[in-house]
Amino acid sequence: MAENKKEHYQQSMLYRIRHSTAHVMAQAVVEMFPEAKYTIGPPIENGFYYDFDLPRPLTPDDLELIEKRMRAIIAGKHTFVKKIVSSSEARKIFKNQPYKLELIKGLEDGGFDENGEPLGEKVEISIYSSDTFVDLCRGPHVEDTGQIHPEAVKLLSVAGAYWRGDEKNPMLQRIYGTAWETTDELEQYLWKVDEARRRDHRKLGKDLDLFSISEDVGPGLILWHPKGAMVRVIAEDFSRKAHLENGYEWVFSPHVGRAYLWETSGHLGFYKENMYAPMEIEGENYYAKPMNCPFHIQIYKNRLRSYRDLPKRYAEYGTVYRYERSGVLHGLTRVRGFTQDDAHIFCRPDQVVSEISKALEFSLYILRSFGLSDFKAYLSTRPEKYVGEIADWDKAEDALRSAIEDQKLPYEVDAGGGVFYGPKIDLKVNDALDREWQLSTIQFDFNLAERFNLEFIGEDGLPHRPYMVHRALLGSMERFFGVLIEHFAGAFPVWLAPVQAMIIPIADRHLDYAHEVAGKLKAEGLRVEIDERSERMNAKIRDAQNQKIPYMLVVGDKEVEAGKVALRLRSGENPGSMQLDDFLSLARSDVEKRI
Ligand SMILES: [Zn+2]
Ligand SMILES: [Zn+2]
């Protein structure tokens, strides 16, 4: 969650409700298992959890019983009472709760008086009690359990969790739950969770044969299967053409570069922990690239640039490698190797406002072409530590802000949240489930032009420093593909669908005609397959529907005779028999409209 969103959440009623419901859940668990040792139970985004050390593993039936008890506790309208106690009092209260004693010890060790002396025994600790349950807690809570809607609470799952997240510690049982102000909100949330599971790109990636990750290759490294790769090829071709039409020049650069390059760029200084270890070639260290910038800079530097040559816009689908802990890797959206639709713009200071504006407009055009429409911009401005001149920063920030305002985008300013080398715009998109994804970034850079001593010869015949802007629109192809899969639940628009039409012959005697139809459609550029299996027609239709293929063309005796196809759509609609040419113009129009 973004910082300001988080703060807002922590002050909300929902946060109090969830915090309080976690206490109620812990009380219910302790009532069921008097020997239970309880640890911590914070509110989280969309709910709460609590970790327990229990005599046996919980079952789904247990969750139901716990939920039932929780409703009874809630109905008691028990007040939450806060009390400040000394640490020795706290230790008495929690004398049978070893995890709480450990937390109290931590508070004692971390508590200092105004002279910097450890407070130890004198440390003050807040506890909250409601009904029979007492917890070590800072709050806030609702006033009494009557403010929790008993039917808007649901326990979701149990998972293993190490005490303090450390695998050397005992494994605990974490119960996840959710709580809302109304039953409508709860239902809406449960629907979303369910829908998110149904749309999970890792599941659909497998079901639709789009991509895989092989342990033999390594975690976080994506294998694009033919159908996934087809979507990517179409997306890349479309976007490359648009780049060329919008004044970008296409470049290619290698996957590795000498240590010297990464020292000059500063990556070995401030980015090394994200880079793969070097490989030695003829006594020199080479690094897999975590970014494409230094390569594009070398292309810029390859000859003397005049003010008349600018702007230079170099674009590349550049594959980069970055180290991520294996624990945070996630399908396509968090990986170790990915391809950015990257570009670097080198321009004169007087061109920068229009360059930024164009880049943002172009970004929106590309994203909208993929069926995304709900955007929000985030402008990150000068942090405390920065390079460059304040006047340049101000100018750059103004350029970014006016570009956002020109596009009439809703936006938030993250004051001081920029990286040290320049302000940036992050463009986030809300998908079909209203989940926010970060895609485009337009990033100023006052650092690299300096470090690589970039120049252009001005009208005055003297060398000047160009401005440099990094920008990626889809972001990473892997991540973008993951977002698309989930946004469309695998049912890609016709123009992107890896297979656009499945021809379904009813019997073997219709195979020749099926091939004839396929030949004509392929000649028109459509991606077509024939289901030649000797399955029943309905089974073939169901399979094509499960594969989310936009058009199913059923051909039987009548169609063969009249030169027709019987069209069915993946939505279940059934437009029926039509001339092949009519189907073709329908398909062509869908592709053109990108629906
Ligand atoms: Zn609490
Ligand atoms: Zn860059």
Coordinates of C-alpha atoms and ligand atoms in Angstrom, one line a residue:
M1 CA 0.0 0.0 0.0
A2 CA 1.2 3.5 -0.7
E3 CA 2.4 5.5 2.3
N4 CA -0.5 8.0 2.4
K5 CA -3.1 5.3 1.7
K6 CA -1.7 3.4 4.6
E7 CA -1.9 6.3 7.0
H8 CA -5.4 6.9 5.9
Y9 CA -6.3 3.3 6.5
Q10 CA -4.8 3.3 9.9
Q11 CA -7.0 6.1 10.9
S12 CA -10.2 4.5 9.6
M13 CA -13.0 2.8 11.3
L14 CA -12.3 -0.3 9.2
Y15 CA -8.9 -0.5 10.8
R16 CA -10.3 -0.4 14.3
I17 CA -12.9 -3.0 13.4
R18 CA -10.3 -5.4 12.1
H19 CA -7.9 -4.8 15.0
S20 CA -10.8 -5.5 17.4
T21 CA -12.0 -8.5 15.5
A22 CA -8.5 -10.0 15.7
H23 CA -8.8 -9.7 19.6
V24 CA -12.3 -11.3 19.4
M25 CA -10.8 -14.2 17.3
A26 CA -8.0 -14.7 19.7
Q27 CA -10.5 -14.9 22.6
A28 CA -12.5 -17.5 20.7
V29 CA -9.4 -19.5 20.0
V30 CA -8.2 -19.4 23.6
E31 CA -11.7 -20.4 24.8
M32 CA -11.5 -23.5 22.5
F33 CA -7.9 -24.3 23.3
P34 CA -7.2 -23.1 26.9
E35 CA -3.5 -24.1 26.4
A36 CA -3.2 -21.9 23.3
K37 CA -0.2 -19.6 23.2
Y38 CA -1.0 -16.4 21.3
T39 CA 1.5 -14.1 19.7
I40 CA 0.6 -11.1 17.5
G41 CA -2.5 -10.3 15.4
P42 CA -2.4 -7.1 13.4
P43 CA -4.9 -5.7 10.9
I44 CA -3.7 -6.0 7.3
E45 CA -4.9 -4.7 4.0
N46 CA -8.5 -6.2 3.6
G47 CA -8.5 -8.0 6.9
F48 CA -6.4 -9.2 9.8
Y49 CA -4.6 -12.3 11.1
Y50 CA -3.5 -13.7 14.4
D51 CA -0.7 -16.2 15.0
F52 CA -1.1 -19.0 17.6
D53 CA 0.9 -21.9 19.0
L54 CA -1.8 -24.6 19.3
P55 CA -1.8 -28.2 20.5
R56 CA -2.9 -29.5 17.1
P57 CA -3.4 -28.3 13.5
L58 CA -6.7 -26.4 12.8
T59 CA -9.2 -27.8 10.4
P60 CA -11.8 -26.0 8.3
D61 CA -14.4 -27.2 10.8
D62 CA -12.4 -25.5 13.6
L63 CA -12.6 -22.2 11.6
E64 CA -16.4 -22.5 11.5
L65 CA -16.6 -23.1 15.3
I66 CA -14.2 -20.2 16.0
E67 CA -16.4 -18.0 13.8
K68 CA -19.5 -19.1 15.7
R69 CA -17.9 -18.3 19.0
M70 CA -16.8 -14.9 17.7
R71 CA -20.4 -14.0 16.9
A72 CA -21.4 -14.9 20.4
I73 CA -18.6 -12.7 21.8
I74 CA -19.4 -9.8 19.5
A75 CA -23.1 -10.0 20.6
G76 CA -21.9 -9.4 24.3
K77 CA -21.1 -5.8 23.4
H78 CA -17.9 -5.9 25.4
T79 CA -16.1 -2.7 26.0
F80 CA -12.4 -2.4 25.0
V81 CA -10.6 -1.0 28.0
K82 CA -7.1 0.4 27.8
K83 CA -4.7 0.3 30.7
I84 CA -1.1 1.4 31.1
V85 CA 0.8 -1.1 33.2
S86 CA 4.4 -1.4 34.2
S87 CA 6.5 -4.1 32.6
S88 CA 6.4 -6.2 35.8
E89 CA 2.6 -6.0 35.9
A90 CA 2.5 -7.0 32.2
R91 CA 4.7 -10.0 32.9
K92 CA 2.4 -11.1 35.7
I93 CA -0.6 -10.8 33.4
F94 CA 1.0 -12.8 30.6
K95 CA 2.9 -15.2 32.9
N96 CA 1.7 -18.2 30.9
Q97 CA 2.2 -16.6 27.5
P98 CA 5.9 -17.1 26.6
Y99 CA 5.6 -15.2 23.3
K100 CA 4.1 -12.2 25.0
L101 CA 6.8 -12.3 27.6
E102 CA 9.3 -12.2 24.8
L103 CA 7.5 -9.1 23.4
I104 CA 7.5 -7.5 26.8
K105 CA 11.3 -8.1 27.1
G106 CA 11.7 -6.5 23.7
L107 CA 9.8 -3.4 24.9
E108 CA 11.9 -3.2 28.0
D109 CA 15.1 -3.5 26.0
G110 CA 13.9 -0.9 23.5
G111 CA 12.5 1.6 26.0
F112 CA 14.6 4.6 27.1
D113 CA 13.9 7.5 29.3
E114 CA 14.8 11.1 28.4
N115 CA 18.4 10.6 29.6
G116 CA 18.8 7.7 27.3
E117 CA 18.8 5.2 30.2
P118 CA 17.0 1.9 29.5
L119 CA 13.6 1.9 31.2
G120 CA 13.7 -1.8 31.9
E121 CA 11.2 -2.6 34.6
K122 CA 9.9 1.0 34.5
V123 CA 8.7 0.8 30.9
E124 CA 5.0 1.5 30.5
I125 CA 3.1 -0.9 28.4
S126 CA -0.5 -0.6 27.1
I127 CA -2.8 -3.5 27.4
Y128 CA -6.4 -3.8 26.1
S129 CA -9.0 -6.0 27.6
S130 CA -12.4 -6.9 26.4
D131 CA -14.6 -9.6 28.0
T132 CA -12.2 -12.3 29.2
F133 CA -9.4 -11.5 26.8
V134 CA -6.4 -9.3 27.5
D135 CA -3.8 -8.4 24.9
L136 CA -0.6 -6.5 24.8
C137 CA -1.5 -3.8 22.3
R138 CA -1.3 -0.2 21.2
G139 CA -4.8 -0.1 19.7
P140 CA -6.8 1.6 18.4
H141 CA -10.0 -0.4 18.8
V142 CA -13.7 0.1 18.5
E143 CA -15.4 1.2 21.7
D144 CA -17.2 -2.1 22.2
T145 CA -17.7 -5.3 20.2
G146 CA -21.2 -4.1 19.4
Q147 CA -19.5 -1.9 16.7
I148 CA -18.4 -5.0 14.9
H149 CA -21.0 -6.3 12.5
P150 CA -21.2 -10.1 13.4
E151 CA -22.3 -11.1 9.8
A152 CA -19.6 -9.0 8.1
V153 CA -16.8 -11.1 9.7
K154 CA -15.3 -14.1 8.0
L155 CA -12.3 -16.4 8.7
L156 CA -10.6 -17.2 5.5
S157 CA -7.7 -19.6 5.9
V158 CA -5.0 -21.1 8.1
A159 CA -1.3 -20.9 7.1
G160 CA 2.0 -21.8 8.8
A161 CA 4.1 -18.8 9.9
Y162 CA 7.3 -18.8 11.8
W163 CA 7.5 -16.8 15.0
R164 CA 8.9 -13.4 14.0
G165 CA 9.3 -14.7 10.5
D166 CA 12.4 -16.6 11.4
E167 CA 12.6 -20.2 10.3
K168 CA 14.8 -21.1 13.3
N169 CA 11.8 -20.3 15.5
P170 CA 8.7 -22.5 16.1
M171 CA 6.1 -22.8 13.3
L172 CA 2.9 -21.2 14.4
Q173 CA -0.6 -21.3 12.9
R174 CA -1.8 -18.1 11.3
I175 CA -5.5 -17.6 11.0
Y176 CA -6.5 -15.1 8.3
G177 CA -9.8 -13.3 8.6
T178 CA -11.6 -10.3 7.1
A179 CA -14.1 -7.9 8.6
W180 CA -16.1 -5.1 7.0
E181 CA -18.7 -2.5 8.1
T182 CA -21.5 -4.1 6.1
T183 CA -22.4 -7.5 4.8
D184 CA -22.5 -6.0 1.3
E185 CA -18.9 -5.0 1.6
L186 CA -18.0 -8.4 2.8
E187 CA -19.7 -10.1 -0.1
Q188 CA -18.1 -7.8 -2.6
Y189 CA -14.7 -8.6 -1.1
L190 CA -15.3 -12.3 -1.1
W191 CA -16.4 -12.1 -4.7
K192 CA -13.2 -10.3 -5.6
V193 CA -11.0 -12.8 -3.8
D194 CA -12.7 -15.6 -5.6
E195 CA -12.5 -13.8 -8.9
A196 CA -8.8 -13.0 -8.4
R197 CA -8.2 -16.7 -7.8
R198 CA -10.1 -17.5 -11.0
R199 CA -8.0 -15.0 -12.9
D200 CA -4.7 -15.8 -11.3
H201 CA -2.2 -15.6 -14.1
R202 CA -0.2 -18.5 -12.8
K203 CA -3.2 -20.7 -13.0
L204 CA -4.4 -19.4 -16.4
G205 CA -0.8 -19.5 -17.6
K206 CA -0.9 -23.2 -17.1
D207 CA -4.5 -23.8 -18.2
L208 CA -4.1 -21.8 -21.4
D209 CA -0.5 -23.1 -22.0
L210 CA 1.0 -19.5 -22.1
F211 CA 4.2 -19.8 -20.1
S212 CA 6.0 -21.7 -17.4
I213 CA 8.8 -21.5 -14.9
S214 CA 11.2 -24.4 -14.8
E215 CA 13.1 -25.3 -11.7
D216 CA 15.9 -26.5 -14.0
V217 CA 16.2 -23.1 -15.5
G218 CA 15.8 -21.2 -12.3
P219 CA 13.2 -19.3 -10.3
G220 CA 12.0 -16.0 -11.6
L221 CA 13.0 -16.8 -15.2
I222 CA 10.1 -17.1 -17.6
L223 CA 9.7 -19.6 -20.5
W224 CA 7.2 -18.2 -23.0
H225 CA 5.2 -21.0 -24.7
P226 CA 4.0 -20.5 -28.3
K227 CA 0.6 -19.1 -27.3
G228 CA 2.0 -16.7 -24.7
A229 CA 4.8 -15.7 -27.1
M230 CA 2.2 -15.1 -29.8
V231 CA 0.5 -12.5 -27.6
R232 CA 3.9 -10.9 -26.9
V233 CA 4.9 -10.8 -30.5
I234 CA 1.6 -9.1 -31.4
A235 CA 2.0 -6.6 -28.5
E236 CA 5.6 -5.9 -29.4
D237 CA 5.0 -5.5 -33.1
F238 CA 2.1 -3.1 -32.4
S239 CA 4.1 -1.1 -30.0
R240 CA 7.3 -1.0 -32.1
K241 CA 5.4 0.3 -35.1
A242 CA 3.8 3.0 -32.9
H243 CA 7.3 3.9 -31.6
L244 CA 8.7 4.3 -35.1
E245 CA 5.7 6.4 -36.1
N246 CA 6.2 8.6 -33.0
G247 CA 9.8 9.6 -33.7
Y248 CA 11.6 6.9 -31.8
E249 CA 14.6 5.0 -33.3
W250 CA 15.0 1.3 -32.6
V251 CA 18.2 0.0 -31.2
F252 CA 19.6 -3.3 -29.9
S253 CA 22.2 -3.8 -27.2
P254 CA 24.0 -6.7 -25.6
H255 CA 23.0 -8.5 -22.4
V256 CA 26.3 -8.0 -20.6
G257 CA 28.8 -5.1 -20.2
R258 CA 32.2 -4.6 -18.6
A259 CA 32.5 -3.6 -15.0
Y260 CA 34.0 -0.3 -16.1
L261 CA 30.6 0.6 -17.7
W262 CA 28.7 -0.2 -14.5
E263 CA 31.3 1.7 -12.4
T264 CA 30.9 4.8 -14.6
S265 CA 27.1 4.5 -14.5
G266 CA 27.2 4.2 -10.7
H267 CA 25.3 0.9 -10.7
L268 CA 28.2 -0.9 -9.0
G269 CA 28.1 1.7 -6.3
F270 CA 24.4 2.0 -5.5
Y271 CA 22.7 -0.9 -7.3
K272 CA 25.1 -3.8 -6.8
E273 CA 22.9 -5.9 -4.5
N274 CA 20.3 -6.0 -7.3
M275 CA 22.8 -7.3 -9.8
Y276 CA 23.9 -10.8 -10.7
A277 CA 27.4 -11.7 -9.8
P278 CA 30.0 -10.9 -12.4
M279 CA 31.5 -13.4 -14.9
E280 CA 35.1 -13.2 -15.8
I281 CA 36.2 -13.1 -19.4
E282 CA 39.9 -12.7 -20.3
G283 CA 40.6 -11.4 -16.8
E284 CA 37.8 -8.8 -16.9
N285 CA 34.5 -8.8 -15.0
Y286 CA 31.3 -8.6 -17.0
Y287 CA 27.9 -8.1 -15.5
A288 CA 24.5 -9.1 -16.8
K289 CA 22.6 -5.8 -17.3
P290 CA 20.1 -4.7 -14.7
M291 CA 19.2 -1.7 -16.9
N292 CA 19.6 -0.7 -20.5
C293 CA 20.6 3.0 -20.0
P294 CA 24.4 2.8 -20.2
F295 CA 24.1 1.1 -23.6
H296 CA 21.8 3.7 -25.1
I297 CA 24.2 6.3 -23.7
Q298 CA 27.1 4.7 -25.6
I299 CA 25.1 4.9 -28.8
Y300 CA 24.5 8.6 -28.1
K301 CA 28.1 9.2 -27.3
N302 CA 29.3 7.4 -30.4
R303 CA 29.4 10.6 -32.3
L304 CA 29.4 14.3 -31.8
R305 CA 25.8 15.6 -31.4
S306 CA 24.6 19.0 -32.5
Y307 CA 21.6 20.9 -31.1
R308 CA 20.0 20.2 -34.5
D309 CA 20.2 16.4 -33.9
L310 CA 18.1 16.5 -30.7
P311 CA 15.9 15.0 -29.5
K312 CA 17.3 11.5 -29.8
R313 CA 14.8 8.8 -28.7
Y314 CA 16.3 5.4 -28.6
A315 CA 13.9 2.5 -27.9
E316 CA 14.6 -1.2 -27.3
Y317 CA 12.9 -4.2 -25.9
G318 CA 15.8 -4.6 -23.5
T319 CA 16.1 -7.8 -21.4
V320 CA 17.5 -7.1 -17.9
Y321 CA 18.4 -9.3 -15.0
R322 CA 17.9 -8.2 -11.4
Y323 CA 18.4 -10.2 -8.2
E324 CA 15.2 -10.6 -6.2
R325 CA 15.0 -12.8 -3.1
S326 CA 13.3 -16.1 -4.0
G327 CA 10.7 -15.5 -1.3
V328 CA 9.3 -12.5 -3.1
L329 CA 9.1 -14.0 -6.7
H330 CA 5.6 -14.3 -8.0
G331 CA 4.6 -15.7 -11.4
L332 CA 5.2 -13.1 -14.1
T333 CA 4.7 -10.1 -11.9
R334 CA 7.9 -10.5 -9.8
V335 CA 10.7 -12.1 -11.7
R336 CA 14.5 -12.1 -12.0
G337 CA 14.8 -11.6 -15.8
F338 CA 12.5 -9.4 -17.8
T339 CA 12.2 -7.4 -20.9
Q340 CA 11.5 -3.7 -20.6
D341 CA 9.9 -1.7 -23.4
D342 CA 12.6 0.8 -22.6
A343 CA 13.6 4.1 -24.2
H344 CA 15.9 7.0 -23.4
I345 CA 15.3 10.5 -24.6
F346 CA 18.2 12.8 -25.0
C347 CA 17.1 16.4 -25.5
R348 CA 17.9 20.1 -25.2
P349 CA 16.7 21.8 -22.0
D350 CA 14.2 23.8 -24.1
Q351 CA 12.7 20.6 -25.5
V352 CA 12.1 18.8 -22.3
V353 CA 8.6 20.1 -21.6
S354 CA 7.2 18.9 -24.9
E355 CA 9.2 15.7 -24.8
I356 CA 7.7 14.7 -21.4
S357 CA 4.2 15.7 -22.6
K358 CA 4.6 13.6 -25.7
A359 CA 6.0 10.6 -23.8
L360 CA 3.0 10.7 -21.4
E361 CA 0.5 11.0 -24.2
F362 CA 2.2 8.2 -26.1
S363 CA 2.1 6.0 -23.0
L364 CA -1.6 6.5 -22.6
Y365 CA -2.2 5.8 -26.2
I366 CA -0.3 2.5 -26.0
L367 CA -2.0 1.4 -22.7
R368 CA -5.5 2.3 -24.0
S369 CA -4.8 0.2 -27.1
F370 CA -4.6 -2.8 -24.8
G371 CA -8.0 -2.1 -23.3
L372 CA -6.8 -0.4 -20.1
S373 CA -8.6 2.8 -19.3
D374 CA -8.5 3.6 -15.6
F375 CA -5.3 5.5 -14.8
K376 CA -3.8 7.4 -12.0
A377 CA -0.5 9.2 -12.1
Y378 CA 2.0 9.6 -9.2
L379 CA 4.4 12.4 -9.3
S380 CA 7.5 11.9 -7.1
T381 CA 9.5 15.0 -6.4
R382 CA 12.9 16.0 -5.0
P383 CA 14.1 14.0 -2.0
E384 CA 16.5 15.3 0.6
K385 CA 19.5 13.7 -1.0
Y386 CA 19.7 14.6 -4.7
V387 CA 22.1 15.4 -7.5
G388 CA 21.8 18.3 -9.8
E389 CA 20.6 21.9 -9.4
I390 CA 17.4 22.9 -7.6
A391 CA 16.4 25.1 -10.6
D392 CA 16.7 22.1 -12.9
W393 CA 14.7 19.9 -10.5
D394 CA 12.0 22.6 -10.3
K395 CA 11.8 22.8 -14.1
A396 CA 11.7 19.1 -14.5
E397 CA 8.9 18.7 -11.8
D398 CA 6.9 21.5 -13.6
A399 CA 7.3 19.7 -16.9
L400 CA 6.0 16.4 -15.3
R401 CA 3.2 18.1 -13.5
S402 CA 1.9 20.1 -16.5
A403 CA 2.1 16.9 -18.7
I404 CA -0.2 15.1 -16.2
E405 CA -2.5 18.1 -16.1
D406 CA -2.7 18.3 -19.9
Q407 CA -3.8 14.7 -20.0
K408 CA -6.4 15.5 -17.3
L409 CA -5.2 12.5 -15.3
P410 CA -6.1 12.2 -11.6
Y411 CA -2.8 12.3 -9.7
E412 CA -1.1 12.3 -6.4
V413 CA 2.2 14.0 -5.5
D414 CA 4.6 12.0 -3.5
A415 CA 6.6 15.0 -2.1
G416 CA 10.2 14.1 -1.6
G417 CA 9.6 10.6 -2.9
G418 CA 11.7 10.9 -6.0
V419 CA 14.9 8.9 -6.5
F420 CA 18.1 11.0 -6.0
Y421 CA 18.8 11.4 -9.7
G422 CA 15.5 13.0 -10.8
P423 CA 11.7 13.4 -10.4
K424 CA 9.4 10.9 -12.1
I425 CA 5.8 10.1 -13.1
D426 CA 4.6 6.6 -12.3
L427 CA 1.4 5.7 -14.2
K428 CA -0.7 3.1 -12.4
V429 CA -3.7 1.3 -13.9
N430 CA -6.7 -0.2 -12.3
D431 CA -7.7 -3.5 -13.7
A432 CA -11.1 -5.2 -14.1
L433 CA -11.0 -6.0 -10.3
D434 CA -10.0 -2.5 -9.4
R435 CA -6.5 -3.6 -8.4
E436 CA -3.8 -1.0 -9.0
W437 CA -0.8 -2.0 -11.1
Q438 CA 2.3 0.1 -11.8
L439 CA 3.1 0.1 -15.5
S440 CA 4.6 3.2 -17.1
T441 CA 7.4 5.3 -15.6
I442 CA 8.8 8.5 -17.0
Q443 CA 11.9 9.4 -15.1
F444 CA 14.2 12.4 -15.3
D445 CA 17.9 11.8 -14.8
F446 CA 20.4 14.5 -13.8
N447 CA 23.0 11.9 -12.9
L448 CA 23.9 9.8 -15.9
A449 CA 24.3 12.7 -18.4
E450 CA 26.8 14.0 -15.9
R451 CA 28.6 10.8 -15.1
F452 CA 29.0 9.9 -18.8
N453 CA 29.8 13.5 -19.7
L454 CA 27.1 13.7 -22.4
E455 CA 27.2 16.7 -24.6
F456 CA 25.8 18.4 -27.6
I457 CA 27.1 21.3 -29.5
G458 CA 24.8 24.3 -29.1
E459 CA 24.0 27.1 -31.5
D460 CA 26.7 29.0 -29.8
G461 CA 29.3 26.4 -30.9
L462 CA 29.9 25.4 -27.3
P463 CA 29.3 22.0 -25.6
H464 CA 26.2 21.8 -23.5
R465 CA 24.7 19.0 -21.3
P466 CA 21.6 17.3 -22.7
Y467 CA 18.7 16.3 -20.5
M468 CA 18.1 12.6 -20.2
V469 CA 14.7 10.9 -19.6
H470 CA 14.2 7.2 -19.1
R471 CA 10.8 5.8 -19.9
A472 CA 9.1 2.4 -20.1
L473 CA 5.4 2.3 -21.0
L474 CA 4.2 -1.3 -20.5
G475 CA 7.0 -1.6 -18.0
S476 CA 8.2 -5.2 -18.2
M477 CA 6.7 -7.5 -20.9
E478 CA 6.4 -10.3 -18.3
R479 CA 4.6 -8.2 -15.7
F480 CA 2.4 -6.6 -18.4
F481 CA 1.5 -10.0 -19.7
G482 CA 0.5 -11.0 -16.2
V483 CA -1.6 -7.9 -15.8
L484 CA -3.3 -8.6 -19.2
I485 CA -4.0 -12.2 -18.3
E486 CA -5.7 -11.2 -15.1
H487 CA -7.5 -8.2 -16.5
F488 CA -9.1 -10.2 -19.3
A489 CA -9.3 -13.4 -17.3
G490 CA -7.4 -15.1 -20.2
A491 CA -10.0 -14.0 -22.7
F492 CA -7.7 -11.7 -24.7
P493 CA -9.3 -9.3 -27.2
V494 CA -9.5 -10.8 -30.7
W495 CA -6.5 -8.8 -32.0
L496 CA -4.3 -10.3 -29.2
A497 CA -5.8 -13.8 -28.9
P498 CA -3.1 -16.4 -29.8
V499 CA -5.8 -18.5 -31.6
Q500 CA -8.6 -16.4 -32.9
A501 CA -10.8 -19.0 -34.4
M502 CA -11.2 -22.8 -33.8
I503 CA -12.8 -24.6 -36.7
I504 CA -14.9 -27.5 -35.4
P505 CA -15.9 -30.1 -38.0
I506 CA -18.9 -32.1 -36.8
A507 CA -17.8 -35.4 -38.4
D508 CA -14.7 -36.6 -40.3
R509 CA -16.4 -36.1 -43.6
H510 CA -16.3 -32.3 -43.0
L511 CA -12.5 -32.2 -42.5
D512 CA -11.7 -31.3 -46.1
Y513 CA -14.1 -28.3 -46.0
A514 CA -12.6 -27.4 -42.6
H515 CA -9.2 -27.2 -44.1
E516 CA -10.5 -25.2 -47.0
V517 CA -12.0 -22.6 -44.6
A518 CA -8.8 -22.6 -42.5
G519 CA -6.7 -21.9 -45.6
K520 CA -8.9 -18.9 -46.6
L521 CA -8.9 -17.4 -43.1
K522 CA -5.1 -17.9 -42.7
A523 CA -4.6 -16.2 -46.0
E524 CA -6.4 -13.2 -44.5
G525 CA -4.0 -13.2 -41.6
L526 CA -6.3 -14.8 -39.0
R527 CA -4.8 -17.3 -36.5
V528 CA -6.9 -20.4 -36.9
E529 CA -6.8 -24.0 -35.7
I530 CA -8.9 -27.1 -36.6
D531 CA -10.1 -29.4 -33.9
E532 CA -9.6 -32.7 -35.8
R533 CA -10.2 -34.9 -32.8
S534 CA -13.0 -37.4 -33.1
E535 CA -14.7 -35.9 -30.0
R536 CA -18.4 -34.9 -30.0
M537 CA -19.1 -31.4 -31.2
N538 CA -20.2 -30.2 -27.8
A539 CA -17.0 -31.4 -26.2
K540 CA -15.0 -29.6 -28.8
I541 CA -17.0 -26.4 -28.3
R542 CA -16.5 -26.6 -24.5
D543 CA -12.8 -27.1 -24.9
A544 CA -12.5 -24.1 -27.3
Q545 CA -14.5 -22.1 -24.8
N546 CA -12.2 -23.1 -21.9
Q547 CA -9.3 -22.1 -24.1
K548 CA -11.0 -18.7 -24.4
I549 CA -10.9 -18.7 -28.2
P550 CA -13.0 -15.8 -29.5
Y551 CA -14.6 -17.6 -32.4
M552 CA -15.8 -21.1 -32.9
L553 CA -16.7 -22.1 -36.4
V554 CA -18.8 -25.2 -36.6
V555 CA -19.0 -26.9 -40.0
G556 CA -21.4 -29.7 -40.8
D557 CA -23.3 -30.9 -43.9
K558 CA -25.3 -27.7 -44.2
E559 CA -22.3 -25.4 -44.0
V560 CA -20.3 -27.5 -46.5
E561 CA -23.2 -27.4 -49.0
A562 CA -23.8 -23.6 -48.7
G563 CA -20.1 -22.5 -48.2
K564 CA -21.0 -21.2 -44.8
V565 CA -19.7 -21.4 -41.2
A566 CA -21.8 -21.6 -38.0
L567 CA -20.4 -19.0 -35.6
R568 CA -20.4 -19.4 -31.9
L569 CA -18.6 -16.9 -29.5
R570 CA -16.7 -17.7 -26.3
S571 CA -19.3 -15.6 -24.4
G572 CA -21.8 -18.3 -25.3
E573 CA -23.6 -16.2 -27.9
N574 CA -24.6 -18.0 -31.0
P575 CA -24.8 -15.8 -34.1
G576 CA -25.3 -18.9 -36.2
S577 CA -24.8 -19.7 -39.9
M578 CA -23.2 -17.1 -42.1
Q579 CA -21.2 -16.8 -45.3
L580 CA -17.5 -17.1 -44.8
D581 CA -17.0 -13.6 -46.2
D582 CA -19.4 -12.2 -43.7
F583 CA -17.5 -13.9 -40.9
L584 CA -14.3 -12.5 -42.3
S585 CA -15.5 -8.9 -42.3
L586 CA -16.8 -9.3 -38.8
A587 CA -13.5 -10.7 -37.6
R588 CA -11.6 -8.0 -39.4
S589 CA -13.7 -5.3 -37.8
D590 CA -13.1 -6.8 -34.3
V591 CA -9.4 -6.9 -34.9
E592 CA -9.4 -3.3 -36.1
K593 CA -11.4 -2.1 -33.1
R594 CA -9.1 -4.1 -30.8
I595 CA -12.0 -5.7 -29.0
Ligands
ZN1 ZN -5.3 -4.6 19.5
ZN2 ZN 17.1 3.9 -18.2

